[in-house]
Short mmCIF file of C-alpha atoms and ligand atoms in Angstrom, two decimals:
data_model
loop_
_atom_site.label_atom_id
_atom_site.label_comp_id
_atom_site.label_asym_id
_atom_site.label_seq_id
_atom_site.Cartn_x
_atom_site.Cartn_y
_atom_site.Cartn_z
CA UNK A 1 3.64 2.32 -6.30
CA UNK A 2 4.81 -0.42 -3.93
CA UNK A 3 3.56 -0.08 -0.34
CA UNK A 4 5.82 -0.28 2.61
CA UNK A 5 4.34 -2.76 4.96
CA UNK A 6 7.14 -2.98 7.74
CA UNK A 7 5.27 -4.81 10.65
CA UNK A 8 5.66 -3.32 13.90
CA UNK A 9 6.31 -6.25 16.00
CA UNK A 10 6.73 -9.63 14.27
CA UNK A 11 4.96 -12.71 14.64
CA UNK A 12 5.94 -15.29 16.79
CA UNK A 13 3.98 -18.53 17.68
CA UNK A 14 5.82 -19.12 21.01
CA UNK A 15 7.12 -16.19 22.38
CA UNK A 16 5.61 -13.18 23.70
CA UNK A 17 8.68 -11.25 23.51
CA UNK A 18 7.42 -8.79 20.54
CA UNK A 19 10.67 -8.42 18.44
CA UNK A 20 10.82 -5.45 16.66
CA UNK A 21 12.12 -5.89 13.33
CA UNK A 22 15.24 -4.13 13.09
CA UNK A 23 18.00 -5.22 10.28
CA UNK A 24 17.74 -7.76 7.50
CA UNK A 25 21.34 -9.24 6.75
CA UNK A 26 21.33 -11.48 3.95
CA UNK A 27 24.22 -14.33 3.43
CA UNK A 28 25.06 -15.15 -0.47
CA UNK A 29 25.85 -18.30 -2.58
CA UNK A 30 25.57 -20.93 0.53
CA UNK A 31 24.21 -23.65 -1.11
CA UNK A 32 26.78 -25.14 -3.57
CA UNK A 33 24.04 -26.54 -6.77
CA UNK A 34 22.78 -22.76 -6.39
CA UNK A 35 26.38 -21.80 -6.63
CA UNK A 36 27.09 -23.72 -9.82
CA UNK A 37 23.40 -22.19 -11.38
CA UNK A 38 24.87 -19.05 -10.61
CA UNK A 39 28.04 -19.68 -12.25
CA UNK A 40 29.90 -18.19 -8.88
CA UNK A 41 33.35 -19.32 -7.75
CA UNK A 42 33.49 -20.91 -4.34
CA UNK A 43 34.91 -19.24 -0.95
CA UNK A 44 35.98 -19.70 2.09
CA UNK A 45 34.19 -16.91 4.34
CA UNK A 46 30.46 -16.11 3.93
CA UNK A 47 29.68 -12.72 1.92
CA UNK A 48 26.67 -11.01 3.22
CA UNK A 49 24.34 -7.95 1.22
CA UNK A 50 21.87 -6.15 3.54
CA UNK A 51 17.74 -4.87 3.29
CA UNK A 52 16.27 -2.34 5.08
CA UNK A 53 13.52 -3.05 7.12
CA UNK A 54 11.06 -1.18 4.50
CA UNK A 55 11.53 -4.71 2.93
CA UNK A 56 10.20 -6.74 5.33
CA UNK A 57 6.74 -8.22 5.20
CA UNK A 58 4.87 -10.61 7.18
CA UNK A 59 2.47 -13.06 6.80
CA UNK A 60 0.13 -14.24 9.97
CA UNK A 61 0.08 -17.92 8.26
CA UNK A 62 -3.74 -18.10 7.54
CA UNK A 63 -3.76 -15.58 4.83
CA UNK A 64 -1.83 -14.62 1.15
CA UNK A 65 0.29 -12.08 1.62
CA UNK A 66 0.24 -9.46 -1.60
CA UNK A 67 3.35 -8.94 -2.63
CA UNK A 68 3.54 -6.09 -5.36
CA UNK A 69 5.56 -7.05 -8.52
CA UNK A 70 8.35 -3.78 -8.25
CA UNK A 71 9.20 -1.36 -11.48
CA UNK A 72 12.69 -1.50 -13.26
CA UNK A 73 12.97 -5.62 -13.60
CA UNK A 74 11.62 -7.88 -16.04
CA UNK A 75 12.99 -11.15 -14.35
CA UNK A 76 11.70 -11.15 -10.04
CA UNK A 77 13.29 -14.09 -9.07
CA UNK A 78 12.49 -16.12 -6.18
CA UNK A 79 14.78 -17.24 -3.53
CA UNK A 80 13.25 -19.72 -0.88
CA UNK A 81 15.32 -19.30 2.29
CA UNK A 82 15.62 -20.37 6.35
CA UNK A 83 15.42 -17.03 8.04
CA UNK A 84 16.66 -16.73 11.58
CA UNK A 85 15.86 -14.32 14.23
CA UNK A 86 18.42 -13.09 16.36
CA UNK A 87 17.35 -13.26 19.65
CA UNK A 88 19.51 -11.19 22.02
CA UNK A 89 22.85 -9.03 21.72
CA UNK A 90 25.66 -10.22 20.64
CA UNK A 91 29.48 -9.71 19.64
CA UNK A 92 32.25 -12.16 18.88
CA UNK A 93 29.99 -15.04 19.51
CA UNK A 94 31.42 -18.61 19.53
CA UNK A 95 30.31 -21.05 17.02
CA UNK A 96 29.82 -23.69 19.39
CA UNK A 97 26.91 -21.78 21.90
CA UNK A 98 25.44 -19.70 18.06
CA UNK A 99 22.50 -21.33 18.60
CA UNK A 100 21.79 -19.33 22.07
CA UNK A 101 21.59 -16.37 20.18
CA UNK A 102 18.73 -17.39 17.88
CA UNK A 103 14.77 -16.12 18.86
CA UNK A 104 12.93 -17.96 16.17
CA UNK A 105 13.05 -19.29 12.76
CA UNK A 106 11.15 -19.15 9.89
CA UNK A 107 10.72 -19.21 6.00
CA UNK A 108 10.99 -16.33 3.69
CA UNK A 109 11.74 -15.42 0.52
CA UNK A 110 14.81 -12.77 -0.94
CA UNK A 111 13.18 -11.67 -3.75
CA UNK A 112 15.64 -10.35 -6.12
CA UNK A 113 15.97 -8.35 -9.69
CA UNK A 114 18.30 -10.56 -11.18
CA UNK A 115 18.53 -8.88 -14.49
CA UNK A 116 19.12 -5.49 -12.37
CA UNK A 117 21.54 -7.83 -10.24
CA UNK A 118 23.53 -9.80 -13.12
CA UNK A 119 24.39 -6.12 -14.65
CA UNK A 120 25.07 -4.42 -11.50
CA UNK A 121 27.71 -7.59 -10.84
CA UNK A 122 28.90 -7.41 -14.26
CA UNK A 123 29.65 -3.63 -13.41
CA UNK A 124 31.48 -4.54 -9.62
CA UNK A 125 28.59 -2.54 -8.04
CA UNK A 126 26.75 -2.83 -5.02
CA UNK A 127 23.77 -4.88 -4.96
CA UNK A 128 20.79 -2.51 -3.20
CA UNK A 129 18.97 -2.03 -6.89
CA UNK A 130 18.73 -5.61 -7.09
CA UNK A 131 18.56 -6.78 -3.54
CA UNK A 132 16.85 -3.73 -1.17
CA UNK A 133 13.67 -3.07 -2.65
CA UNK A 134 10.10 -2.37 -0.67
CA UNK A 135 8.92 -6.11 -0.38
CA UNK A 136 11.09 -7.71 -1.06
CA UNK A 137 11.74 -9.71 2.15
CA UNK A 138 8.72 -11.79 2.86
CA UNK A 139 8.42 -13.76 5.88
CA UNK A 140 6.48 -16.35 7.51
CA UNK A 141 5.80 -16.48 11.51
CA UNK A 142 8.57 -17.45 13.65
CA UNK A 143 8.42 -20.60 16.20
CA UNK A 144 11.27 -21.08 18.79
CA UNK A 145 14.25 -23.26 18.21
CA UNK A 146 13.27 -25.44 20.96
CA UNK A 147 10.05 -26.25 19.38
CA UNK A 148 11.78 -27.92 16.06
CA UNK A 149 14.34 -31.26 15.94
CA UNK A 150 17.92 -30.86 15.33
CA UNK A 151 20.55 -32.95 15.17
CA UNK A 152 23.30 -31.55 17.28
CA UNK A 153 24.56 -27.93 16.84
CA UNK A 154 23.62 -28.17 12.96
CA UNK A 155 20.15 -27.49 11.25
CA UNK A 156 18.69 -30.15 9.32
CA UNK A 157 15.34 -28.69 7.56
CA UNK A 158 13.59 -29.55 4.68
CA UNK A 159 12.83 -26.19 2.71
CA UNK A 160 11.02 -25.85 -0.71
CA UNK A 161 9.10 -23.70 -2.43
CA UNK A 162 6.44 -24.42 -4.74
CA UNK A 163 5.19 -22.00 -7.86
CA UNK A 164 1.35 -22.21 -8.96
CA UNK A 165 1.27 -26.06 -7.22
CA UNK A 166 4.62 -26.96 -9.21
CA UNK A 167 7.67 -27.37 -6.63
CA UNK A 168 10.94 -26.07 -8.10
CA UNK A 169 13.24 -25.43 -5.29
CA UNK A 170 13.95 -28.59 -2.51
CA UNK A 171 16.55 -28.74 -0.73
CA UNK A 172 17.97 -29.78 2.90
CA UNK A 173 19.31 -26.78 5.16
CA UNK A 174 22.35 -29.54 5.88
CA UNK A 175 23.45 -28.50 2.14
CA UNK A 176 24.20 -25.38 3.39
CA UNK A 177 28.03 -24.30 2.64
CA UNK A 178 27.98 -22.35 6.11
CA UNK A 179 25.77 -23.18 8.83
CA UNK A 180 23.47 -21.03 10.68
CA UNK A 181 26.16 -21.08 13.88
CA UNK A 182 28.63 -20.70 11.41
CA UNK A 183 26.86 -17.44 10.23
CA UNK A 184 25.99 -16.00 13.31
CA UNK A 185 29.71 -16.48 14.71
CA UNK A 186 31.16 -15.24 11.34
CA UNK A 187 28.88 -12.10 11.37
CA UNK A 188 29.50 -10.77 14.82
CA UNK A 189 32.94 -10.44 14.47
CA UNK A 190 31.59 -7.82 12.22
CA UNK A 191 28.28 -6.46 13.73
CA UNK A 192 26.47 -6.43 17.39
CA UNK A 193 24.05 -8.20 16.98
CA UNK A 194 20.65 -7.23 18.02
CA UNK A 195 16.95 -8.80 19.03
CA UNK A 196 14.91 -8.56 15.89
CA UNK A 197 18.01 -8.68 13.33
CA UNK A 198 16.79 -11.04 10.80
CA UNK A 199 19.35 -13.48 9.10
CA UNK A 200 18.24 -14.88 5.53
CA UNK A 201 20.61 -18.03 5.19
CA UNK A 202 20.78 -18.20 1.93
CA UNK A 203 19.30 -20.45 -1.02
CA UNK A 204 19.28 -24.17 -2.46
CA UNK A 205 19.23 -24.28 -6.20
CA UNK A 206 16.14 -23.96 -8.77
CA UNK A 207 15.52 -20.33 -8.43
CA UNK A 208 13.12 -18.42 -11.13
CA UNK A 209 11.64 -15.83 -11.98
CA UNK A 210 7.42 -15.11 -11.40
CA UNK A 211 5.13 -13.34 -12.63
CA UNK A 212 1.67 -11.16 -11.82
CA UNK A 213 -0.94 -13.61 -10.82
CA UNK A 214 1.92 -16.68 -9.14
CA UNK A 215 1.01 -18.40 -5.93
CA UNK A 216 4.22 -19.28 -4.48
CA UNK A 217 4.33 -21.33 -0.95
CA UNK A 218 7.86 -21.55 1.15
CA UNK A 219 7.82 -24.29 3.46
CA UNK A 220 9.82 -25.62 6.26
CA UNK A 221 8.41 -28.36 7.62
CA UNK A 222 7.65 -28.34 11.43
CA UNK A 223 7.75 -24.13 10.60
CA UNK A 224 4.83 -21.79 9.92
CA UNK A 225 4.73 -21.42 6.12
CA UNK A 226 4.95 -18.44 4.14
CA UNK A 227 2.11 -18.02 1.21
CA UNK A 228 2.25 -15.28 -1.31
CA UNK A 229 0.50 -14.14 -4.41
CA UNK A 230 2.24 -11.66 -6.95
CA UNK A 231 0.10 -8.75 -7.63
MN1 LIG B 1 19.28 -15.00 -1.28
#
């Protein structure tokens, strides 16, 4: 059985608001090399898929976080991605002030059932089987936006994640196809927004699957990393 380990409050290194997690919104196909992997078309407005918080887990940065490998999937990809916390309420917000609405950022990882996911696409279904499991939204700490360099209104992070030692995904968060203010605008034409929504942004290429026994480490640079062992 895989545990639901929702944390009460999240982590975060420099603020003592205590978000409580509330909504995990997930954006699709926003790095273009992951795009081609996929074998996706290209668009011209974000697409977005949803977990529940039962997904959510947290690390505290010093230790592995278990992560339990879930029934019905042969092939548990991993998807390294910036995750942004949404920092106060929001609706129709402007692209150019997004980054106001932001609490924290940090690393996670949307793990996925692609098998599950490549036959529920094939059918035109929804994507919760695939997407929405218990667990399967990992996260590191969060650290303020004001604590990290960026160049103008755009994010410019290194992200990779490494498997057993071996890095297979690296990538820039500038390769993103939309950008985080892009995102946040884009989405709250669609939803309030609320403190402790979390925002997964998406992934570079080199996704794969893992197995029982994997040490994988997501890191951001500058960002608390995330470090988690399949169990
Ligand atoms: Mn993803």
């Amino acid at each position: 059985m895989v545990k639901v380990k929702t944390p009460e409050k999240l982590f975060h290194i420099s603020s003592s608001v205590g978000y409580r997690p509330s909504r995990i919104f997930c954006v699709g196909a926003n790095y273009r090399k992951h795009v081609e992997e996929m074998g996706l078309p290209g668009r011209e407005s974000p697409f977005y898929f949803m977990k529940p918080r039962e997904a959510l887990i947290q690390g505290d940065g010093l230790s592995t976080l278990a992560v339990d490998y879930p029934p019905q999937t042969k092939e548990l990809d991993y998807e390294v991605e910036l995750v942004v916390l949404i920092g106060q309420a929001g609706s129709m917000v402007p692209e150019e002030n997004a980054l106001d609405w932001v609490g924290g950022l940090g690393v996670g990882i949307d793990f996925t059932r692609r098998d599950l996911q490549r036959k529920l696409r094939e059918k035109n279904q929804p994507w919760e089987l695939s997407k929405a499991f218990e667990q399967s939204a990992p996260v590191s700490s969060f650290v303020d936006l004001h604590n990290i360099n960026f160049e103008g209104s755009s994010l410019a992070l290194d992200i990779n994640l490494s498997v057993n030692g071996k890095i297979k995904q690296r990538a820039n968060t500038r390769d993103m196809i939309f950008s985080v203010s892009e995102i946040i605008a884009d989405l709250s034409l669609y939803f309030t927004l609320l403190p402790g929504d979390l925002l997964f942004t998406g992934t570079p290429e080199g996704v794969g699957p893992v197995f029982p026994g994997d040490i994988l480490e997501a890191n951001i640079p500058g960002l608390p990393s995330l470090r988690v062992s399949i169990e």
